[in-house]
Amino acid sequence: DTRGGDTGPSLLRSQLVLGDQNGELIAPFVVNGRPPQMPKFEFTTAQIADIAAFLHSFPINSRDPARVRPDSIVTGDAKAGETYFNAKCGNCHSTTGNLKGFGAKISDPRTLQQWWLLPGGGGRGGGGRGAPPPPGAGPVPVTTATVTLRSGQVFEGKLVQIDEFIVTIADKDEVTRSFARNGETPLVEVHDPLQPHKALLRVLTDKDIHDVTAYLVTLK
């Protein structure tokens, strides 16, 4: 509904979006991404203009349609969702193992849907510092990084922040270390347990999302 959430800004009142006409201002963010939360998208100029038109379709007033929520978001085909889940998610998740009783543990379908799409929302540094887990969801998987200096010295820890200029990690005692980046020096290897979720987000259709949600809510 374009209003953002714990880790994403509202696009409804974004000055960038409000100043945009046909996608010319939002295009750089779409094609370049905003690591680590927002990946790059290979969209054409026409596709970005379509996205802009959609964003501009939400009027800003006290009776904003984006704030009107349906009675239930559970509108998909649970059987189709089970088939999709087994094909795309079964290698990492099991309905008799780590997702046993998932629908009962997270009783609100909207929260359940958001959580299976991207647990925790990713956080500013990609290290699981986004939305706290809802009761029963279990801990947020933590992204870690291995930093290898030119000397060969290696540091490992939870990824706090990474961009083209700096990488910051924290050890088990939450002591942080920051390293300036210059091209490929130092060598940084990011280990993101949520990468499969992020990759799936790029190919999921609206029907897939509703079908899988309809299936997961049945896991009592």
Tab-separated table of C-alpha atoms in Angstrom:
chain	number	residue	atom	x	y	z
A	1	ASP	CA	0.000	0.000	0.000
A	2	THR	CA	3.127	2.225	-0.424
A	3	ARG	CA	3.113	3.320	3.233
A	4	GLY	CA	6.375	1.609	4.181
A	5	GLY	CA	7.118	-0.332	7.331
A	6	ASP	CA	9.779	-0.986	9.951
A	7	THR	CA	12.677	-0.911	7.480
A	8	GLY	CA	11.226	0.802	4.418
A	9	PRO	CA	10.183	4.455	4.088
A	10	SER	CA	6.701	5.572	3.116
A	11	LEU	CA	6.485	6.228	-0.610
A	12	LEU	CA	3.090	7.838	-0.182
A	13	ARG	CA	4.590	11.001	1.322
A	14	SER	CA	8.136	10.751	-0.041
A	15	GLN	CA	9.348	14.109	-1.354
A	16	LEU	CA	11.219	12.260	-4.090
A	17	VAL	CA	8.045	10.513	-5.260
A	18	LEU	CA	5.950	13.641	-4.880
A	19	GLY	CA	8.396	15.568	-7.064
A	20	ASP	CA	8.539	12.842	-9.688
A	21	GLN	CA	6.482	13.046	-12.882
A	22	ASN	CA	7.063	9.953	-15.011
A	23	GLY	CA	9.703	8.017	-13.133
A	24	GLU	CA	12.650	10.293	-13.869
A	25	LEU	CA	13.447	10.798	-10.154
A	26	ILE	CA	12.764	7.303	-8.897
A	27	ALA	CA	14.637	5.637	-11.787
A	28	PRO	CA	18.133	5.925	-10.194
A	29	PHE	CA	16.919	4.249	-7.004
A	30	VAL	CA	15.226	1.454	-8.926
A	31	VAL	CA	18.109	0.643	-11.277
A	32	ASN	CA	20.918	1.143	-8.730
A	33	GLY	CA	19.143	-0.178	-5.647
A	34	ARG	CA	19.885	0.893	-2.103
A	35	PRO	CA	22.017	-1.848	-0.510
A	36	PRO	CA	21.547	-3.811	1.577
A	37	GLN	CA	17.738	-3.573	1.827
A	38	MET	CA	16.760	-2.818	-1.759
A	39	PRO	CA	18.305	-4.751	-4.648
A	40	LYS	CA	18.885	-3.446	-8.148
A	41	PHE	CA	16.119	-4.021	-10.696
A	42	GLU	CA	16.678	-4.322	-14.437
A	43	PHE	CA	13.540	-2.451	-15.494
A	44	THR	CA	13.052	-0.546	-18.720
A	45	THR	CA	12.241	3.157	-18.767
A	46	ALA	CA	8.651	2.254	-19.679
A	47	GLN	CA	8.361	-0.151	-16.737
A	48	ILE	CA	9.683	2.463	-14.311
A	49	ALA	CA	7.163	4.957	-15.700
A	50	ASP	CA	4.430	2.392	-15.001
A	51	ILE	CA	5.650	2.021	-11.415
A	52	ALA	CA	5.648	5.809	-11.046
A	53	ALA	CA	2.088	5.967	-12.383
A	54	PHE	CA	1.048	3.382	-9.784
A	55	LEU	CA	2.703	5.337	-6.956
A	56	HIS	CA	1.044	8.541	-8.119
A	57	SER	CA	-2.360	6.830	-8.154
A	58	PHE	CA	-2.593	7.046	-4.345
A	59	PRO	CA	-4.096	10.417	-3.331
A	60	ILE	CA	-2.918	12.012	-0.102
A	61	ASN	CA	-5.857	12.886	2.094
A	62	SER	CA	-7.492	11.809	5.318
A	63	ARG	CA	-9.489	9.148	3.489
A	64	ASP	CA	-6.511	7.692	1.675
A	65	PRO	CA	-7.530	4.404	-0.036
A	66	ALA	CA	-4.110	2.973	0.824
A	67	ARG	CA	-5.177	2.961	4.473
A	68	VAL	CA	-8.294	0.869	3.803
A	69	ARG	CA	-7.441	-2.729	4.620
A	70	PRO	CA	-9.472	-5.703	3.423
A	71	ASP	CA	-11.187	-7.893	6.013
A	72	SER	CA	-8.731	-10.709	5.240
A	73	ILE	CA	-5.669	-11.133	3.044
A	74	VAL	CA	-6.115	-14.903	3.001
A	75	THR	CA	-7.546	-15.056	-0.515
A	76	GLY	CA	-5.198	-17.510	-2.213
A	77	ASP	CA	-5.400	-21.199	-3.127
A	78	ALA	CA	-3.884	-23.190	-0.257
A	79	LYS	CA	-3.353	-26.288	-2.407
A	80	ALA	CA	-1.482	-24.283	-5.044
A	81	GLY	CA	0.473	-22.672	-2.222
A	82	GLU	CA	1.492	-26.092	-0.900
A	83	THR	CA	2.743	-27.089	-4.347
A	84	TYR	CA	4.747	-23.861	-4.697
A	85	PHE	CA	6.147	-24.204	-1.167
A	86	ASN	CA	7.315	-27.783	-1.749
A	87	ALA	CA	8.983	-26.800	-5.033
A	88	LYS	CA	10.660	-23.533	-3.952
A	89	CYS	CA	11.011	-23.677	-0.163
A	90	GLY	CA	11.195	-27.373	0.711
A	91	ASN	CA	14.992	-27.558	0.524
A	92	CYS	CA	15.385	-25.213	3.501
A	93	HIS	CA	12.088	-25.487	5.374
A	94	SER	CA	9.913	-28.322	6.584
A	95	THR	CA	6.299	-28.143	7.752
A	96	THR	CA	7.070	-30.975	10.172
A	97	GLY	CA	10.322	-29.355	11.318
A	98	ASN	CA	11.227	-25.671	11.560
A	99	LEU	CA	7.803	-24.520	10.325
A	100	LYS	CA	5.711	-26.952	12.330
A	101	GLY	CA	2.642	-25.120	13.644
A	102	PHE	CA	3.737	-21.901	11.875
A	103	GLY	CA	0.156	-20.767	11.275
A	104	ALA	CA	-0.681	-21.172	14.959
A	105	LYS	CA	2.473	-19.435	16.177
A	106	ILE	CA	1.786	-16.322	14.072
A	107	SER	CA	-1.982	-15.944	14.218
A	108	ASP	CA	-2.217	-12.662	12.263
A	109	PRO	CA	-2.130	-13.536	8.521
A	110	ARG	CA	-0.684	-10.143	7.553
A	111	THR	CA	2.218	-10.559	9.975
A	112	LEU	CA	2.688	-14.167	8.857
A	113	GLN	CA	2.828	-13.118	5.209
A	114	GLN	CA	5.365	-10.367	5.852
A	115	TRP	CA	7.497	-12.700	7.948
A	116	TRP	CA	7.727	-15.537	5.430
A	117	LEU	CA	8.474	-13.093	2.606
A	118	LEU	CA	11.500	-11.647	4.420
A	119	PRO	CA	11.989	-12.479	8.108
A	120	GLY	CA	12.999	-9.367	10.023
A	121	GLY	CA	12.936	-7.104	6.990
A	122	GLY	CA	16.725	-7.228	6.629
A	123	GLY	CA	17.704	-4.232	8.752
A	124	ARG	CA	19.913	-1.261	7.920
A	125	GLY	CA	23.111	-3.241	7.674
A	126	GLY	CA	21.624	-6.476	6.433
A	127	GLY	CA	22.471	-8.120	9.725
A	128	GLY	CA	19.001	-8.886	10.981
A	129	ARG	CA	18.454	-5.562	12.706
A	130	GLY	CA	15.044	-4.900	11.218
A	131	ALA	CA	11.642	-5.685	12.658
A	132	PRO	CA	11.687	-7.824	15.827
A	133	PRO	CA	10.287	-11.323	15.376
A	134	PRO	CA	6.620	-11.773	16.258
A	135	PRO	CA	5.903	-14.214	19.115
A	136	GLY	CA	6.528	-17.771	17.999
A	137	ALA	CA	8.450	-16.872	14.860
A	138	GLY	CA	11.863	-17.748	16.237
A	139	PRO	CA	15.015	-15.624	15.986
A	140	VAL	CA	15.917	-13.573	12.929
A	141	PRO	CA	18.747	-15.222	10.944
A	142	VAL	CA	21.916	-13.161	11.341
A	143	THR	CA	24.028	-12.048	8.395
A	144	THR	CA	27.758	-12.410	9.018
A	145	ALA	CA	30.842	-11.316	7.127
A	146	THR	CA	34.438	-12.424	6.774
A	147	VAL	CA	36.967	-9.617	6.210
A	148	THR	CA	40.406	-10.588	4.930
A	149	LEU	CA	43.043	-7.859	5.011
A	150	ARG	CA	45.874	-7.539	2.492
A	151	SER	CA	48.202	-8.942	5.192
A	152	GLY	CA	46.137	-12.106	5.345
A	153	GLN	CA	44.643	-11.339	8.746
A	154	VAL	CA	41.021	-12.476	8.955
A	155	PHE	CA	38.151	-11.012	10.979
A	156	GLU	CA	34.687	-12.522	11.264
A	157	GLY	CA	31.505	-11.306	12.910
A	158	LYS	CA	27.940	-10.132	12.542
A	159	LEU	CA	27.523	-7.688	9.682
A	160	VAL	CA	26.546	-4.276	11.045
A	161	GLN	CA	26.939	-2.112	7.946
A	162	ILE	CA	28.372	-2.369	4.470
A	163	ASP	CA	28.565	0.008	1.536
A	164	GLU	CA	31.132	0.913	-1.100
A	165	PHE	CA	33.229	2.851	1.442
A	166	ILE	CA	33.195	0.868	4.684
A	167	VAL	CA	32.298	-2.451	6.254
A	168	THR	CA	31.558	-2.840	9.961
A	169	ILE	CA	31.281	-6.118	11.841
A	170	ALA	CA	30.639	-7.004	15.487
A	171	ASP	CA	32.125	-9.947	17.365
A	172	LYS	CA	30.280	-12.163	19.862
A	173	ASP	CA	30.845	-9.538	22.575
A	174	GLU	CA	29.291	-6.835	20.322
A	175	VAL	CA	32.670	-5.124	19.911
A	176	THR	CA	32.630	-3.472	16.472
A	177	ARG	CA	35.432	-3.130	13.939
A	178	SER	CA	35.239	-0.960	10.838
A	179	PHE	CA	37.368	-1.329	7.726
A	180	ALA	CA	37.751	1.187	4.922
A	181	ARG	CA	37.076	-0.313	1.498
A	182	ASN	CA	39.062	0.456	-1.637
A	183	GLY	CA	37.759	-1.580	-4.516
A	184	GLU	CA	38.295	-5.242	-3.676
A	185	THR	CA	40.531	-4.482	-0.689
A	186	PRO	CA	39.956	-5.802	1.890
A	187	LEU	CA	38.259	-8.943	0.636
A	188	VAL	CA	34.750	-9.085	2.092
A	189	GLU	CA	32.615	-12.214	2.020
A	190	VAL	CA	29.012	-11.747	3.145
A	191	HIS	CA	27.125	-14.765	4.436
A	192	ASP	CA	23.434	-13.923	4.271
A	193	PRO	CA	21.073	-16.754	5.326
A	194	LEU	CA	18.157	-14.724	3.938
A	195	GLN	CA	19.585	-14.523	0.414
A	196	PRO	CA	17.218	-17.258	-0.867
A	197	HIS	CA	14.278	-15.204	0.441
A	198	LYS	CA	15.610	-12.061	-1.235
A	199	ALA	CA	16.147	-13.900	-4.525
A	200	LEU	CA	12.622	-15.308	-4.347
A	201	LEU	CA	11.188	-11.808	-3.894
A	202	ARG	CA	12.386	-10.956	-7.398
A	203	VAL	CA	10.325	-13.709	-9.041
A	204	LEU	CA	7.279	-14.120	-6.779
A	205	THR	CA	3.990	-13.153	-8.383
A	206	ASP	CA	1.076	-11.683	-6.474
A	207	LYS	CA	-0.729	-15.020	-6.882
A	208	ASP	CA	2.264	-16.936	-5.509
A	209	ILE	CA	2.330	-14.743	-2.411
A	210	HIS	CA	-1.380	-15.163	-1.697
A	211	ASP	CA	-1.295	-18.911	-2.389
A	212	VAL	CA	1.673	-19.582	-0.099
A	213	THR	CA	0.165	-17.411	2.642
A	214	ALA	CA	-3.122	-19.317	2.354
A	215	TYR	CA	-1.180	-22.562	2.769
A	216	LEU	CA	0.989	-21.427	5.680
A	217	VAL	CA	-1.989	-20.254	7.754
A	218	THR	CA	-3.261	-23.862	7.695
A	219	LEU	CA	-0.164	-25.113	9.494
A	220	LYS	CA	-1.695	-25.433	12.925
